[in-house]
Coordinates of C-alpha atoms in Angstrom, one line a residue:
X1 CA 92.2 151.2 203.3
X2 CA 93.0 150.5 207.0
X3 CA 92.3 146.7 206.5
X4 CA 94.7 146.6 203.6
X5 CA 97.4 148.3 205.7
X6 CA 96.8 145.8 208.5
X7 CA 97.0 142.9 206.1
X8 CA 100.4 144.2 204.9
X9 CA 101.6 144.5 208.5
X10 CA 100.6 140.9 209.2
X11 CA 102.3 139.7 206.0
X12 CA 105.7 141.2 206.8
X13 CA 105.5 140.2 210.5
X14 CA 104.9 136.6 209.4
X15 CA 107.8 136.8 206.9
X16 CA 110.2 138.1 209.5
X17 CA 109.0 135.4 211.9
X18 CA 108.6 137.7 214.9
X19 CA 105.1 136.7 216.1
X20 CA 106.3 135.1 219.3
X21 CA 108.6 138.0 220.1
X22 CA 105.7 140.4 219.6
X23 CA 103.7 138.5 222.3
X24 CA 106.6 138.8 224.8
X25 CA 107.1 142.5 223.9
X26 CA 103.3 143.1 224.3
X27 CA 103.5 141.9 227.9
X28 CA 106.4 144.3 228.5
X29 CA 104.4 147.1 226.8
X30 CA 101.4 146.5 229.1
X31 CA 103.6 146.6 232.2
X32 CA 105.4 149.8 231.0
X33 CA 102.1 151.6 230.2
X34 CA 100.4 150.8 233.5
X35 CA 103.6 151.8 235.4
X36 CA 103.5 155.1 233.6
X37 CA 99.9 155.8 234.6
X38 CA 100.6 154.4 238.1
X39 CA 103.6 156.7 238.5
X40 CA 101.3 159.8 238.1
X41 CA 98.5 158.4 240.3
X42 CA 100.9 157.5 243.1
X43 CA 101.8 161.1 243.4
X44 CA 98.3 161.8 244.8
X45 CA 98.9 159.6 247.8
X46 CA 102.4 161.1 248.4
X47 CA 100.9 164.6 248.4
X48 CA 98.0 163.5 250.7
X49 CA 100.5 162.0 253.2
X50 CA 102.6 165.2 253.1
X51 CA 99.5 167.4 253.5
X52 CA 98.5 165.4 256.6
X53 CA 102.1 165.6 257.9
X54 CA 102.4 161.9 258.1
X55 CA 106.2 161.6 257.7
X56 CA 106.5 157.8 257.9
X57 CA 103.8 157.2 255.4
X58 CA 105.2 159.9 253.1
X59 CA 108.6 158.2 253.1
X60 CA 107.1 154.7 252.4
X61 CA 105.0 156.1 249.6
X62 CA 107.9 158.1 248.2
X63 CA 110.0 154.9 248.1
X64 CA 107.2 153.0 246.4
X65 CA 107.0 155.9 243.9
X66 CA 110.7 155.8 243.3
X67 CA 110.5 152.0 242.7
X68 CA 107.7 152.6 240.2
X69 CA 109.7 155.3 238.4
X70 CA 112.8 153.0 238.2
X71 CA 110.7 150.0 237.0
X72 CA 109.0 152.2 234.4
X73 CA 112.4 153.4 233.1
X74 CA 113.8 149.8 233.0
X75 CA 110.8 148.4 231.2
X76 CA 110.8 151.4 228.7
X77 CA 114.5 150.8 228.0
X78 CA 113.8 147.0 227.6
X79 CA 111.0 147.7 225.2
X80 CA 113.0 150.0 223.0
X81 CA 116.2 147.9 223.1
X82 CA 114.6 144.5 222.5
X83 CA 112.2 146.2 219.9
X84 CA 115.2 147.3 217.8
X85 CA 117.0 144.0 218.3
X86 CA 114.1 141.5 217.7
X87 CA 111.5 143.5 215.7
X88 CA 113.1 146.4 213.7
X89 CA 116.4 144.6 212.7
X90 CA 114.8 141.3 211.5
X91 CA 112.2 143.3 209.4
X92 CA 115.0 145.5 207.9
X93 CA 117.0 142.4 207.1
X94 CA 114.0 140.8 205.4
X95 CA 113.3 143.9 203.3
X96 CA 116.9 144.0 202.1
X97 CA 116.9 140.2 201.4
X98 CA 113.7 140.5 199.4
X99 CA 114.9 143.4 197.3
X100 CA 118.3 141.8 196.6
X101 CA 116.6 138.6 195.7
X102 CA 114.3 140.4 193.3
X103 CA 117.2 142.3 191.6
X104 CA 119.1 139.0 191.1
X105 CA 116.1 137.0 189.8
X106 CA 114.0 139.5 187.8
X107 CA 114.5 139.7 184.0
X108 CA 116.3 142.8 182.8
X109 CA 113.3 144.4 181.2
X110 CA 111.4 144.2 184.5
X111 CA 114.3 145.8 186.3
X112 CA 114.4 148.6 183.7
X113 CA 110.8 149.5 184.4
X114 CA 112.0 151.1 187.7
X115 CA 114.9 153.5 188.1
X116 CA 117.9 152.4 190.1
X117 CA 116.9 155.0 192.6
X118 CA 113.8 153.0 193.5
X119 CA 115.9 150.0 194.6
X120 CA 118.4 152.2 196.3
X121 CA 115.6 153.8 198.3
X122 CA 114.2 150.4 199.2
X123 CA 117.6 149.1 200.3
X124 CA 118.5 152.1 202.4
X125 CA 115.7 154.6 203.3
X126 CA 112.6 152.4 203.0
X127 CA 114.2 149.4 204.7
X128 CA 114.9 151.5 207.8
X129 CA 111.5 153.2 207.5
X130 CA 109.6 150.0 207.4
X131 CA 111.4 148.5 210.4
X132 CA 111.2 151.7 212.4
X133 CA 107.6 152.2 211.4
X134 CA 106.4 148.8 212.5
X135 CA 108.3 149.1 215.8
X136 CA 106.8 152.6 216.3
X137 CA 103.3 151.3 215.6
X138 CA 103.8 148.5 218.1
X139 CA 105.2 150.8 220.8
X140 CA 102.5 153.3 219.9
X141 CA 99.9 150.8 221.1
X142 CA 100.6 152.1 224.6
X143 CA 98.9 155.4 223.8
X144 CA 95.6 153.5 223.1
X145 CA 96.0 151.7 226.5
X146 CA 96.9 155.0 228.2
X147 CA 93.8 156.6 226.6
X148 CA 91.5 154.0 228.1
X149 CA 93.1 153.9 231.5
X150 CA 93.3 157.7 231.9
X151 CA 89.7 158.1 230.7
X152 CA 88.5 155.7 233.4
X153 CA 90.4 157.6 236.1
X154 CA 89.2 161.0 234.9
X155 CA 85.6 159.9 234.7
X156 CA 85.8 158.9 238.4
X157 CA 87.4 162.2 239.4
X158 CA 85.2 164.6 237.5
X159 CA 82.8 163.7 234.7
X160 CA 82.3 167.4 233.6
X161 CA 86.1 168.0 233.3
X162 CA 86.5 164.8 231.4
X163 CA 83.7 165.7 228.9
X164 CA 85.2 169.1 228.4
X165 CA 88.7 167.7 227.7
X166 CA 87.2 165.0 225.4
X167 CA 85.4 167.7 223.3
X168 CA 88.6 169.8 223.0
X169 CA 90.5 166.6 222.2
X170 CA 88.2 165.9 219.3
X171 CA 88.6 169.4 218.0
X172 CA 92.4 169.0 218.3
X173 CA 92.2 165.7 216.3
X174 CA 90.0 167.4 213.7
X175 CA 92.5 170.2 213.1
X176 CA 95.3 167.6 213.0
X177 CA 93.3 165.6 210.4
X178 CA 92.7 168.7 208.2
X179 CA 96.4 169.6 208.1
X180 CA 97.5 166.0 207.7
X181 CA 95.3 165.6 204.6
X182 CA 96.9 168.8 203.2
X183 CA 100.3 167.4 204.1
X184 CA 99.8 164.1 202.4
X185 CA 98.5 165.7 199.2
X186 CA 101.8 167.5 198.9
X187 CA 103.9 164.6 200.2
X188 CA 103.7 162.6 197.0
X189 CA 104.9 165.5 194.9
X190 CA 107.7 166.1 197.5
X191 CA 108.9 162.5 197.2
X192 CA 108.8 162.6 193.4
X193 CA 111.0 165.7 193.5
X194 CA 113.3 164.1 196.1
X195 CA 113.8 160.9 194.0
X196 CA 114.4 162.9 190.9
X197 CA 117.0 165.0 192.6
X198 CA 118.7 161.9 193.9
X199 CA 118.8 160.5 190.4
X200 CA 120.3 163.7 189.0
X201 CA 123.0 163.7 191.7
X202 CA 123.8 160.1 191.0
X203 CA 124.0 160.8 187.2
X204 CA 126.2 163.8 187.8
X205 CA 128.7 161.9 190.0
X206 CA 128.8 158.9 187.6
X207 CA 129.4 161.2 184.6
X208 CA 131.9 163.6 186.2
X209 CA 134.7 162.7 183.8
X210 CA 132.5 163.3 180.7
X211 CA 131.2 166.6 182.1
X212 CA 134.7 167.9 182.7
X213 CA 136.2 166.6 179.4
X214 CA 133.3 168.1 177.4
X215 CA 133.6 171.4 179.4
X216 CA 129.9 171.1 180.5
X217 CA 130.4 172.1 184.2
X218 CA 128.2 175.2 183.9
X219 CA 125.6 173.2 182.1
X220 CA 125.6 170.5 184.9
X221 CA 125.5 173.3 187.6
X222 CA 122.4 174.8 186.0
X223 CA 120.8 171.4 185.5
X224 CA 121.4 170.5 189.2
X225 CA 120.2 174.0 190.2
X226 CA 116.9 173.6 188.3
X227 CA 116.0 170.2 190.0
X228 CA 117.2 171.4 193.4
X229 CA 115.0 174.5 193.2
X230 CA 112.0 172.2 192.3
X231 CA 112.8 170.0 195.3
X232 CA 113.4 173.0 197.6
X233 CA 110.1 174.7 196.7
X234 CA 108.2 171.5 197.5
X235 CA 110.1 171.1 200.7
X236 CA 109.2 174.7 201.8
X237 CA 105.6 174.1 200.9
X238 CA 105.4 170.9 202.9
X239 CA 107.2 172.4 205.9
X240 CA 104.8 175.4 205.8
X241 CA 101.9 173.0 206.4
X242 CA 103.7 171.2 209.1
X243 CA 104.6 174.4 210.9
X244 CA 101.0 175.7 210.7
X245 CA 99.7 172.4 212.0
X246 CA 102.2 172.6 214.9
X247 CA 101.1 176.1 215.8
X248 CA 97.3 175.4 215.7
X249 CA 97.5 172.1 217.6
X250 CA 99.8 173.4 220.2
X251 CA 97.7 176.5 220.7
X252 CA 94.7 174.2 221.4
X253 CA 96.9 172.1 223.8
X254 CA 97.7 175.3 225.7
X255 CA 94.0 176.2 225.8
X256 CA 93.2 172.8 227.3
X257 CA 95.9 173.1 229.9
X258 CA 94.8 176.6 230.8
X259 CA 91.1 175.5 231.1
X260 CA 92.1 172.5 233.3
X261 CA 94.2 174.8 235.6
X262 CA 91.4 177.4 235.9
X263 CA 88.4 175.0 236.3
X264 CA 90.4 172.6 238.5
X265 CA 91.7 175.4 240.6
X266 CA 88.2 176.8 241.1
X267 CA 86.9 173.3 242.2
X268 CA 89.9 173.0 244.6
X269 CA 89.2 176.5 246.1
X270 CA 85.6 175.5 246.6
X271 CA 86.7 172.4 248.4
X272 CA 85.1 170.1 245.8
X273 CA 88.4 168.8 244.7
X274 CA 91.4 167.8 246.8
X275 CA 94.7 169.6 246.0
X276 CA 96.5 166.3 245.4
X277 CA 93.7 165.2 243.0
X278 CA 93.9 168.6 241.3
X279 CA 97.6 168.3 240.7
X280 CA 97.3 164.7 239.4
X281 CA 94.3 165.5 237.3
X282 CA 96.2 168.2 235.5
X283 CA 99.0 165.8 234.7
X284 CA 96.5 163.1 233.6
X285 CA 94.7 165.6 231.4
X286 CA 98.0 166.5 229.7
X287 CA 98.7 162.8 229.3
X288 CA 95.2 162.2 227.8
X289 CA 95.7 165.0 225.2
X290 CA 99.2 163.7 224.4
X291 CA 97.8 160.1 224.1
X292 CA 95.0 161.3 221.8
X293 CA 97.5 163.2 219.6
X294 CA 99.9 160.2 219.4
X295 CA 97.2 157.7 218.9
X296 CA 95.8 159.7 216.0
X297 CA 99.3 160.3 214.6
X298 CA 100.0 156.5 214.7
X299 CA 96.7 155.8 212.8
X300 CA 97.5 158.4 210.2
X301 CA 101.0 157.1 209.6
X302 CA 99.9 153.5 209.3
X303 CA 99.0 154.2 205.6
X304 CA 102.5 155.6 205.0
X305 CA 104.2 152.5 206.4
X306 CA 101.6 150.2 204.8
X307 CA 102.2 151.7 201.3
X308 CA 106.0 151.0 201.7
X309 CA 105.3 147.4 202.8
X310 CA 103.0 147.0 199.8
X311 CA 105.8 148.0 197.4
X312 CA 107.9 145.3 199.0
X313 CA 105.0 142.8 198.9
X314 CA 104.6 143.5 195.1
X315 CA 108.3 142.7 194.6
X316 CA 107.9 139.4 196.6
X317 CA 105.0 138.4 194.3
X318 CA 107.2 139.1 191.3
X319 CA 109.8 136.7 192.6
X320 CA 107.2 134.0 193.2
X321 CA 105.8 134.5 189.7
X322 CA 109.2 134.1 188.2
X323 CA 110.2 130.9 189.8
X324 CA 112.6 128.9 187.7
X325 CA 112.7 125.2 188.6
X326 CA 114.7 123.4 185.8
X327 CA 118.4 122.8 186.6
X328 CA 120.8 121.7 183.9
X329 CA 124.1 119.9 184.7
X330 CA 125.8 120.2 181.3
X331 CA 125.4 122.3 178.3
X332 CA 124.3 120.4 175.1
X333 CA 122.7 123.0 172.8
X334 CA 120.7 126.2 172.5
X335 CA 118.0 126.9 169.9
X336 CA 116.4 130.2 168.9
X337 CA 113.0 129.4 167.3
X338 CA 111.4 132.3 165.4
X339 CA 112.3 134.8 168.2
X340 CA 111.0 138.4 168.3
X341 CA 111.9 141.0 170.9
X342 CA 111.1 144.6 171.7
X343 CA 112.0 146.7 174.7
X344 CA 108.6 148.2 175.3
X345 CA 105.1 147.0 174.4
X346 CA 104.4 150.1 172.3
X347 CA 107.8 150.1 170.5
X348 CA 109.0 148.4 167.3
X349 CA 110.7 145.0 167.4
X350 CA 114.5 145.2 167.6
X351 CA 114.8 141.5 166.7
X352 CA 112.6 139.7 164.1
X353 CA 112.3 136.1 163.3
X354 CA 115.7 135.0 164.7
X355 CA 116.4 131.3 164.1
X356 CA 119.6 129.4 164.8
X357 CA 121.0 126.3 166.6
X358 CA 124.3 126.1 168.6
X359 CA 125.7 122.7 169.7
X360 CA 128.2 122.0 172.5
X361 CA 131.8 122.5 171.3
X362 CA 131.0 125.0 168.5
X363 CA 132.5 128.4 168.0
X364 CA 129.8 130.8 166.8
X365 CA 130.5 134.4 165.5
X366 CA 127.9 137.1 165.5
X367 CA 128.7 140.1 163.3
X368 CA 126.9 143.1 161.9
X369 CA 126.8 146.9 161.9
X370 CA 126.1 148.8 165.1
X371 CA 122.5 148.7 166.2
X372 CA 121.7 145.5 164.2
X373 CA 120.8 143.5 167.3
X374 CA 123.9 141.6 168.2
X375 CA 124.0 142.5 171.9
X376 CA 120.3 141.9 172.2
X377 CA 120.8 138.3 171.1
X378 CA 123.4 137.9 173.8
X379 CA 121.0 139.3 176.5
X380 CA 118.4 136.7 175.3
X381 CA 121.1 133.9 175.4
X382 CA 121.8 134.9 179.0
X383 CA 118.1 135.1 180.0
X384 CA 118.5 138.7 181.0
X385 CA 115.5 139.3 178.9
X386 CA 112.9 137.0 177.4
X387 CA 111.4 136.9 173.9
X388 CA 108.0 138.5 173.1
X389 CA 107.3 135.9 170.4
X390 CA 108.9 132.5 169.6
X391 CA 111.0 130.5 172.1
X392 CA 114.5 130.0 173.2
X393 CA 115.5 126.6 174.6
X394 CA 118.6 125.3 176.3
X395 CA 119.0 121.5 176.3
X396 CA 115.3 121.4 175.2
X397 CA 114.0 123.5 178.1
X398 CA 112.5 127.0 177.7
X399 CA 114.9 129.6 179.2
X400 CA 112.0 131.0 181.4
X401 CA 112.0 127.7 183.3
X402 CA 115.7 127.3 183.8
X403 CA 117.1 128.2 187.2
X404 CA 119.3 131.3 186.5
X405 CA 121.8 130.5 189.3
X406 CA 122.3 127.1 187.8
X407 CA 122.6 128.5 184.3
X408 CA 125.2 131.0 185.2
X409 CA 127.3 128.3 186.8
X410 CA 128.0 126.9 183.3
X411 CA 127.9 130.1 181.2
X412 CA 130.3 133.0 181.5
X413 CA 129.8 136.4 179.9
X414 CA 132.5 139.0 179.2
X415 CA 131.5 142.4 177.7
X416 CA 133.3 145.4 176.5
X417 CA 133.2 147.4 179.7
X418 CA 133.0 145.0 182.6
X419 CA 132.6 146.6 186.0
X420 CA 135.6 146.7 188.3
X421 CA 135.0 147.1 192.0
X422 CA 136.8 149.2 194.5
X423 CA 138.9 146.2 195.7
X424 CA 142.1 144.3 195.1
X425 CA 142.9 142.8 191.6
X426 CA 142.7 139.3 193.1
X427 CA 139.2 139.9 194.5
X428 CA 138.0 141.5 191.3
X429 CA 139.2 138.4 189.3
X430 CA 138.0 135.7 191.7
X431 CA 134.7 137.5 192.3
X432 CA 134.1 135.4 195.4
X433 CA 135.0 132.1 193.8
X434 CA 137.2 129.6 195.6
X435 CA 140.0 129.0 193.2
X436 CA 143.7 128.2 193.9
X437 CA 146.2 130.9 193.4
X438 CA 148.1 128.9 190.8
X439 CA 145.0 128.4 188.7
X440 CA 144.2 132.1 188.9
X441 CA 147.7 133.0 187.8
X442 CA 147.7 130.4 185.0
X443 CA 144.6 132.0 183.6
X444 CA 146.1 135.5 183.9
X445 CA 149.1 134.3 182.0
X446 CA 146.9 132.9 179.3
X447 CA 145.1 136.3 178.8
X448 CA 148.5 138.2 179.0
X449 CA 147.8 140.2 182.2
X450 CA 150.0 138.3 184.7
X451 CA 153.3 140.2 184.0
X452 CA 151.5 143.5 184.2
X453 CA 150.0 142.6 187.6
X454 CA 153.3 141.4 188.9
X455 CA 154.9 144.8 188.0
X456 CA 152.4 146.7 190.2
X457 CA 152.9 147.6 193.9
X458 CA 151.3 144.8 196.0
X459 CA 150.9 142.8 192.7
X460 CA 147.5 140.9 193.0
X461 CA 146.7 142.8 196.1
X462 CA 146.9 146.1 194.2
X463 CA 143.8 148.2 195.0
X464 CA 141.6 149.1 192.0
X465 CA 139.7 152.3 192.2
X466 CA 135.9 152.4 191.5
X467 CA 135.3 151.1 188.0
X468 CA 139.0 150.4 187.6
X469 CA 139.8 154.0 186.6
X470 CA 143.5 153.6 187.7
X471 CA 144.2 151.1 185.0
X472 CA 143.8 151.2 181.2
X473 CA 140.8 149.9 179.2
X474 CA 142.9 147.1 177.7
X475 CA 144.0 145.9 181.2
X476 CA 140.4 146.1 182.5
X477 CA 139.3 143.9 179.5
X478 CA 142.0 141.3 180.2
X479 CA 141.1 141.2 183.9
X480 CA 137.5 140.8 182.9
X481 CA 138.4 137.9 180.7
X482 CA 140.3 136.3 183.5
X483 CA 137.3 136.7 185.8
X484 CA 135.1 135.0 183.2
X485 CA 137.5 132.1 182.8
X486 CA 138.3 131.3 186.5
X487 CA 134.9 129.7 186.9
X488 CA 135.7 127.1 184.3
X489 CA 132.5 127.7 182.2
X490 CA 131.2 125.4 179.6
X491 CA 130.0 128.3 177.5
X492 CA 131.9 131.6 177.1
X493 CA 130.1 134.5 175.5
X494 CA 132.4 137.4 174.5
X495 CA 130.6 140.7 173.5
X496 CA 133.3 143.0 172.1
X497 CA 135.4 141.7 175.0
X498 CA 138.8 142.4 173.2
X499 CA 137.9 145.7 171.5
X500 CA 140.5 147.7 173.5
X501 CA 143.4 145.4 172.7
X502 CA 145.9 145.6 169.8
X503 CA 145.6 143.0 167.1
X504 CA 148.7 141.0 168.3
X505 CA 147.4 140.8 171.8
X506 CA 143.9 139.9 170.6
X507 CA 145.2 137.1 168.4
X508 CA 147.2 135.6 171.3
X509 CA 144.1 135.5 173.5
X510 CA 141.8 134.2 170.8
X511 CA 144.4 131.4 170.2
X512 CA 144.1 130.4 173.9
X513 CA 140.3 130.5 173.6
X514 CA 140.3 128.3 170.5
X515 CA 142.4 125.8 172.5
X516 CA 139.5 125.7 175.1
X517 CA 137.1 125.0 172.2
X518 CA 139.1 121.9 171.3
X519 CA 138.5 120.8 174.9
X520 CA 134.8 120.9 174.4
X521 CA 134.0 124.5 175.4
X522 CA 131.5 126.5 173.5
X523 CA 132.5 130.0 172.3
X524 CA 130.0 132.7 171.2
X525 CA 131.9 135.7 169.9
X526 CA 130.2 139.1 169.1
X527 CA 132.7 141.2 167.3
X528 CA 133.2 144.1 164.9
X529 CA 136.6 142.8 163.9
X530 CA 135.9 140.1 161.4
X531 CA 139.2 138.3 161.8
X532 CA 138.1 137.2 165.3
X533 CA 135.3 135.0 163.9
X534 CA 136.7 133.8 160.6
X535 CA 137.5 130.4 162.1
X536 CA 134.0 130.0 163.5
X537 CA 131.9 126.9 162.8
X538 CA 129.0 129.2 162.0
X539 CA 128.8 133.0 161.6
X540 CA 125.5 134.8 162.0
X541 CA 125.4 138.1 160.1
X542 CA 122.9 140.6 161.5
X543 CA 121.4 143.5 159.7
X544 CA 118.3 145.6 160.5
X545 CA 116.9 143.3 163.3
X546 CA 117.3 140.0 161.3
X547 CA 119.9 137.4 160.6
X548 CA 120.5 138.0 156.9
X549 CA 123.2 135.4 156.4
X550 CA 124.7 132.4 158.2
X551 CA 127.4 129.9 157.4
X552 CA 131.2 129.5 157.8
X553 CA 133.7 132.0 156.4
X554 CA 134.2 130.3 153.1
X555 CA 130.4 129.8 152.5
X556 CA 129.7 133.5 153.3
X557 CA 132.5 134.8 151.1
X558 CA 131.1 132.8 148.2
X559 CA 127.7 134.5 148.6
X560 CA 129.3 138.0 148.2
X561 CA 126.7 139.5 150.5
X562 CA 126.9 141.7 153.6
X563 CA 129.6 139.5 155.2
X564 CA 131.7 139.9 152.1
X565 CA 131.2 143.7 152.3
X566 CA 132.3 143.8 156.0
X567 CA 135.4 141.8 155.2
X568 CA 136.2 144.0 152.3
X569 CA 135.7 147.2 154.4
X570 CA 138.2 145.9 157.0
X571 CA 140.7 144.9 154.4

């Protein structure tokens, strides 16, 4: 177990590229540690000089002691400051980069296997814990050095006293080990309850509007109370073990201190031990016990930090295993070849035997009743998920091999409820892209949102609230369309992207999109409203996990099948 933890430490240290800094910091650590021990030992000579009434020597020794104290303080501050700057922060940055990289590169089904709270914890709590933990373990090395140095000094002063302290020290460590094991048995349950409570709080905040509208505030209060009580009970239990451990170990520390005072005092009274040595020995014994306590604590906590690093290491392996190397410059075609997909290994397929071919410049409509699999096809097209059987190719390459960043530079996706950030309208539309203001406004005019924006306070600098709650659903959809179009994509996928618009507005926007098709753009439209796809080159009709019909509007109407029924239902 210890070897695995050390391997994880070495892995992240190499990733963060801090090996050379650790060597420099190690030298500072050694100097700081020996200055700390020397500070205590120097007191013996100052006391001896005062005892012999040698004023000049006492002043010189006191000055040397003051210099040692100042140097110790300076090196300790340097160690902590540079440790945070050159060890903790680079590691924290590497943790955050790795997690963000994983979120951006992992297929959707792999992201779904872990709750959002898992990634939030890694980005916030665990990233800090790993950085602080490694720095603490590095600085904690001074306790091992202190342990050796003080042991050598105490053996030379009084072997019996050292042996007595060593035995009590082992008893102290044994008690600490016993309570630590109890603590860690409960810690896993405590963290589970904590993560669950965080998830419940997040859900409650996200669903505030639904809770209020449906008059479920009391229900949410009881729900939160139940999970909070579970968390609180585990927190009380784990704190109980911590408090008991604190009492027992501190009682033993007091016993050690009392024994050193009594036995050392007896030796001093007998003339077998100098008073200065007695005072210094007491301080060194306290330092020895503290070093043993801290050294043991660092060893125990290595497994905690190591387990967090391992979770990060596993994520990094996932990224490497999902490397996508093929880059495509232009879109030519996409093919679904007998594709099957299911969300979980033990669940039924939600898509079965899906086959179709889309060429550049086509308009393709996907229609069907709710739950027939339309949006799942879109997710497969976007490489957010991958097929369980069959294959999907773009320009002849399997989607698993295509670089996603490159793919999304030529494909744009606009869904029914696109997310709006707490930012200005302009920043929400541009989404970090470098586009001229004129081009942005032309696109906004095309999707009939420009006049609305110009009527707002601050116009394009108008601040949207989180999720765009201060504008209507139709306005959010038109802004989302503008966002998708400013990148000048070769393929535009619309998934119910105009469902909140009235028919007249929808027809204007679809007219503009059809003009883009004439310029060679490829349109893939998922819609419940059949009139949006009637002019498509090919219409895929979904029902019960399969494509049951395909063809253009005239061909499908002649078949008088499901498409015919959908048209008839909508009048």
